[in-house]
Short mmCIF file of C-alpha atoms in Angstrom, two decimals:
data_model
loop_
_atom_site.label_atom_id
_atom_site.label_comp_id
_atom_site.label_asym_id
_atom_site.label_seq_id
_atom_site.Cartn_x
_atom_site.Cartn_y
_atom_site.Cartn_z
CA MET A 1 -115.97 288.72 168.17
CA THR A 2 -113.73 290.30 170.72
CA SER A 3 -109.83 290.58 169.90
CA THR A 4 -109.47 287.97 172.64
CA ASP A 5 -111.75 285.64 170.98
CA SER A 6 -110.06 286.10 167.68
CA ALA A 7 -106.50 285.49 169.06
CA ALA A 8 -107.79 282.08 170.71
CA THR A 9 -109.32 281.24 167.25
CA GLU A 10 -106.00 281.93 165.40
CA ASN A 11 -103.87 280.11 167.87
CA ALA A 12 -106.27 276.97 167.68
CA GLN A 13 -105.84 276.78 164.11
CA LYS A 14 -102.02 276.75 164.08
CA ALA A 15 -100.39 273.45 163.23
CA PRO A 16 -98.76 271.55 166.27
CA ALA A 17 -94.84 272.40 166.68
CA LYS A 18 -93.01 269.81 164.38
CA ASP A 19 -91.10 267.19 166.35
CA PRO A 20 -87.39 268.05 165.92
CA TRP A 21 -86.77 264.23 165.63
CA ASP A 22 -89.11 263.72 162.68
CA LEU A 23 -86.17 263.60 160.27
CA PRO A 24 -86.53 262.67 156.42
CA ASP A 25 -85.58 259.28 154.77
CA VAL A 26 -82.20 259.53 153.13
CA SER A 27 -81.44 255.99 152.42
CA GLY A 28 -82.00 256.48 148.66
CA LEU A 29 -79.62 259.32 148.42
CA VAL A 30 -76.24 259.14 146.74
CA VAL A 31 -73.50 260.44 148.96
CA GLY A 32 -70.15 261.68 147.40
CA VAL A 33 -67.15 262.67 149.49
CA LEU A 34 -64.62 265.08 148.13
CA GLY A 35 -61.11 264.12 149.61
CA GLY A 36 -62.59 260.48 150.13
CA THR A 37 -58.96 259.06 149.97
CA GLY A 38 -57.89 260.99 153.02
CA PRO A 39 -58.52 259.81 156.52
CA GLN A 40 -61.34 261.64 157.56
CA GLY A 41 -63.42 261.24 154.06
CA LYS A 42 -62.43 257.60 153.66
CA GLY A 43 -63.62 257.01 157.22
CA LEU A 44 -67.15 258.70 156.58
CA ALA A 45 -67.37 257.01 153.28
CA TYR A 46 -66.80 253.54 155.06
CA ARG A 47 -69.38 254.32 157.85
CA LEU A 48 -72.18 255.46 155.42
CA ALA A 49 -71.61 252.54 152.92
CA LYS A 50 -71.63 250.09 155.68
CA ALA A 51 -74.88 251.46 156.86
CA GLY A 52 -76.56 250.99 153.37
CA GLN A 53 -75.74 254.47 151.84
CA LYS A 54 -74.68 254.70 148.14
CA VAL A 55 -71.32 256.29 148.38
CA ILE A 56 -69.02 257.73 145.59
CA ILE A 57 -65.59 258.90 146.93
CA GLY A 58 -63.73 261.87 145.03
CA SER A 59 -60.18 262.71 144.33
CA ARG A 60 -58.11 264.62 142.04
CA ALA A 61 -56.96 261.36 140.54
CA ALA A 62 -59.68 259.13 139.49
CA ASP A 63 -57.38 256.03 139.65
CA ARG A 64 -56.57 256.70 143.50
CA ALA A 65 -60.19 257.17 144.24
CA ARG A 66 -61.03 254.00 142.48
CA ALA A 67 -58.32 252.06 144.39
CA ALA A 68 -59.51 253.51 147.78
CA ALA A 69 -62.97 252.41 146.73
CA GLU A 70 -62.03 248.88 145.94
CA GLU A 71 -60.22 248.86 149.55
CA LEU A 72 -63.53 249.96 151.17
CA GLY A 73 -65.91 247.51 149.69
CA HIS A 74 -69.68 247.83 150.47
CA GLY A 75 -70.45 249.02 147.11
CA VAL A 76 -68.32 252.06 147.20
CA GLU A 77 -67.32 253.68 143.77
CA GLY A 78 -64.44 255.97 143.04
CA ALA A 79 -64.21 258.80 140.64
CA ASP A 80 -62.48 262.06 140.10
CA ASN A 81 -63.88 265.15 142.19
CA ALA A 82 -66.01 266.58 139.23
CA GLU A 83 -67.79 263.25 138.39
CA THR A 84 -68.22 262.44 142.20
CA ALA A 85 -70.10 266.15 142.48
CA ARG A 86 -72.12 265.46 139.35
CA ARG A 87 -73.35 261.96 140.41
CA SER A 88 -74.21 262.70 144.04
CA ASP A 89 -77.16 264.17 145.65
CA ILE A 90 -75.20 265.25 148.88
CA VAL A 91 -71.55 266.14 148.76
CA ILE A 92 -69.34 266.22 151.76
CA VAL A 93 -66.48 268.37 151.48
CA ALA A 94 -63.47 266.48 153.51
CA VAL A 95 -60.56 267.95 151.48
CA PRO A 96 -57.54 269.48 153.38
CA TRP A 97 -57.98 273.13 154.57
CA ASP A 98 -55.25 274.47 152.30
CA GLY A 99 -56.91 272.99 149.18
CA HIS A 100 -60.48 273.94 150.18
CA GLY A 101 -60.87 277.30 148.53
CA LYS A 102 -59.34 275.91 145.19
CA THR A 103 -61.22 272.74 145.03
CA LEU A 104 -64.80 274.24 145.64
CA GLU A 105 -64.06 277.18 143.02
CA SER A 106 -63.11 274.58 140.48
CA LEU A 107 -66.28 272.68 141.21
CA ARG A 108 -68.97 275.40 141.62
CA GLU A 109 -70.48 274.34 138.04
CA GLU A 110 -70.65 270.68 139.25
CA LEU A 111 -72.09 271.37 142.76
CA ALA A 112 -74.82 273.70 141.51
CA GLY A 113 -78.01 272.74 143.10
CA LYS A 114 -76.39 269.94 145.35
CA LEU A 115 -76.71 269.77 149.04
CA VAL A 116 -73.00 270.55 150.30
CA VAL A 117 -71.85 269.37 153.84
CA ASP A 118 -68.63 270.97 154.81
CA CYS A 119 -66.45 269.35 157.42
CA VAL A 120 -63.29 270.97 157.15
CA ASN A 121 -61.44 272.26 160.14
CA PRO A 122 -59.17 275.38 159.52
CA LEU A 123 -56.33 274.50 161.82
CA GLY A 124 -52.48 275.58 162.40
CA PHE A 125 -50.05 273.49 164.09
CA ASP A 126 -46.85 274.69 165.92
CA LYS A 127 -44.75 273.36 168.96
CA GLN A 128 -47.64 274.03 171.38
CA GLY A 129 -50.06 271.96 169.28
CA ALA A 130 -52.98 272.66 167.33
CA TYR A 131 -54.87 276.03 167.14
CA ALA A 132 -57.86 277.50 165.31
CA LEU A 133 -57.40 279.66 162.12
CA LYS A 134 -60.25 282.26 161.11
CA PRO A 135 -60.76 282.53 157.14
CA GLU A 136 -61.56 285.77 156.04
CA GLU A 137 -65.39 284.51 155.53
CA GLY A 138 -65.49 283.65 159.11
CA SER A 139 -65.25 279.91 158.72
CA ALA A 140 -64.36 277.07 156.20
CA ALA A 141 -68.45 276.56 155.69
CA GLU A 142 -68.92 280.46 155.13
CA GLN A 143 -65.98 280.38 152.57
CA ALA A 144 -67.88 277.21 150.92
CA ALA A 145 -71.19 279.47 150.78
CA ALA A 146 -69.40 282.10 149.21
CA LEU A 147 -67.72 280.30 146.68
CA LEU A 148 -70.85 277.94 145.81
CA PRO A 149 -73.62 280.62 145.51
CA ASP A 150 -76.06 278.16 143.61
CA SER A 151 -75.37 275.34 146.07
CA ARG A 152 -77.14 274.59 149.63
CA VAL A 153 -74.18 274.70 152.00
CA THR A 154 -74.35 273.12 155.64
CA ALA A 155 -71.73 272.39 158.08
CA ALA A 156 -71.47 268.79 159.85
CA PHE A 157 -68.92 266.03 160.74
CA HIS A 158 -66.29 268.19 162.20
CA HIS A 159 -65.55 266.11 165.59
CA LEU A 160 -65.10 262.55 164.17
CA SER A 161 -62.07 260.57 164.99
CA ALA A 162 -60.62 258.99 161.61
CA VAL A 163 -59.15 256.39 163.43
CA LEU A 164 -62.48 255.19 164.80
CA LEU A 165 -64.44 255.64 161.62
CA GLN A 166 -61.94 253.57 159.76
CA ASP A 167 -61.74 250.63 162.28
CA PRO A 168 -63.61 247.69 161.17
CA GLU A 169 -63.74 246.16 164.73
CA ILE A 170 -65.82 249.16 165.97
CA ASP A 171 -69.50 248.46 165.33
CA GLU A 172 -70.94 252.02 166.81
CA ILE A 173 -69.61 255.64 166.78
CA ASP A 174 -70.50 257.20 170.09
CA THR A 175 -70.77 260.61 169.21
CA ASP A 176 -73.27 263.55 168.42
CA VAL A 177 -72.78 265.38 165.13
CA MET A 178 -73.35 269.21 165.21
CA VAL A 179 -75.14 270.39 162.07
CA LEU A 180 -75.31 273.91 161.04
CA GLY A 181 -77.19 275.45 157.98
CA GLU A 182 -79.58 278.17 156.95
CA VAL A 183 -82.42 276.15 155.51
CA ARG A 184 -84.11 273.74 157.92
CA VAL A 185 -84.80 270.85 155.45
CA ASP A 186 -81.25 270.68 154.54
CA VAL A 187 -80.12 270.50 158.22
CA GLU A 188 -82.59 267.92 158.71
CA THR A 189 -81.33 266.01 155.84
CA VAL A 190 -77.89 266.03 157.06
CA GLN A 191 -79.20 265.08 160.80
CA ALA A 192 -80.82 261.99 159.31
CA LEU A 193 -77.66 261.29 157.33
CA ALA A 194 -75.58 261.24 160.59
CA GLY A 195 -78.13 259.08 161.96
CA ARG A 196 -77.68 256.55 159.53
CA ILE A 197 -74.40 255.41 161.42
CA PRO A 198 -74.86 253.43 164.29
CA GLY A 199 -74.29 255.19 167.52
CA MET A 200 -74.18 258.82 165.97
CA ARG A 201 -76.90 261.45 166.16
CA GLY A 202 -77.06 264.78 164.37
CA ILE A 203 -78.05 267.67 166.45
CA PHE A 204 -78.91 271.26 164.88
CA ALA A 205 -76.36 273.82 166.22
CA GLY A 206 -77.31 277.22 164.63
CA ARG A 207 -76.84 278.88 161.17
CA LEU A 208 -73.42 279.08 159.32
CA ARG A 209 -72.40 282.16 160.99
CA ASN A 210 -71.83 279.84 164.15
CA ALA A 211 -69.58 277.43 162.16
CA HIS A 212 -66.28 278.96 163.45
CA GLN A 213 -66.63 277.88 166.84
CA VAL A 214 -67.53 274.41 165.98
CA GLU A 215 -64.72 273.95 163.47
CA SER A 216 -62.23 275.38 166.09
CA LEU A 217 -63.20 273.20 168.86
CA VAL A 218 -61.44 270.58 167.09
CA ALA A 219 -58.06 272.10 168.09
CA ASN A 220 -59.32 271.40 171.67
CA LEU A 221 -60.17 267.75 171.00
CA ILE A 222 -56.75 267.13 169.57
CA SER A 223 -55.41 268.45 173.02
CA VAL A 224 -57.74 266.09 174.64
CA ASN A 225 -56.57 263.11 172.68
CA ARG A 226 -52.98 263.61 173.20
CA ARG A 227 -53.17 264.23 176.82
CA TYR A 228 -55.39 260.88 177.46
CA LYS A 229 -54.26 258.79 174.40
CA ALA A 230 -58.03 258.96 173.32
CA HIS A 231 -60.21 259.34 170.27
CA ALA A 232 -62.55 261.99 171.88
CA GLY A 233 -65.92 263.00 170.38
CA LEU A 234 -68.90 265.20 171.88
CA ARG A 235 -72.22 264.25 173.38
CA VAL A 236 -75.17 267.31 173.85
CA THR A 237 -76.90 266.40 176.99
CA ASP A 238 -80.68 267.05 177.65
CA VAL A 239 -81.77 266.83 174.18
#
């Protein structure tokens, strides 16, 4: 057999390329939201629970989380952050940036083995508006990965309007969610989770080293919203 024949045989035996939209079924997974009493966390919890996902919202104070959960309905439960992390398969980090590092460091044990989705945007504000901060690790997501060596860290849900997420009169959230991570199956799981929300679609957007520009884009969206009195999101074309 010639080398050409051998190469042809090898190519013929290769499996066909995987359909990038062939995503896993995540409907049975429990989703915890750290910072679930804040606007973004609460909005995400509401949308996922409304779509049929089992959701637990976490807070430093369990009674505050339980009160917020009761307000949201749809079977949402409330607990302190540690219990939320322990009981969840996927944990969304939606805490304020100034408490991001300390919160994750304190939950390292509870988050071990978990799929963690960081949606925190490191931003500063002054008289000229919002501007991006760059953490020492490069991004909030990379800080999470450094603090949680035994977790599987991804980044997603950065560009969502908390106002739209929490509005019960809105049936669909018309936006794409950029998902970043190191392991394909983890990224696809988060994409599938985003797709549980009507109108929303998860799009692979690279590895965690690309998270900074995704997080910092929120500063631009805040400027858009202020100028146009809007709740802007993103759509990725041609995919």
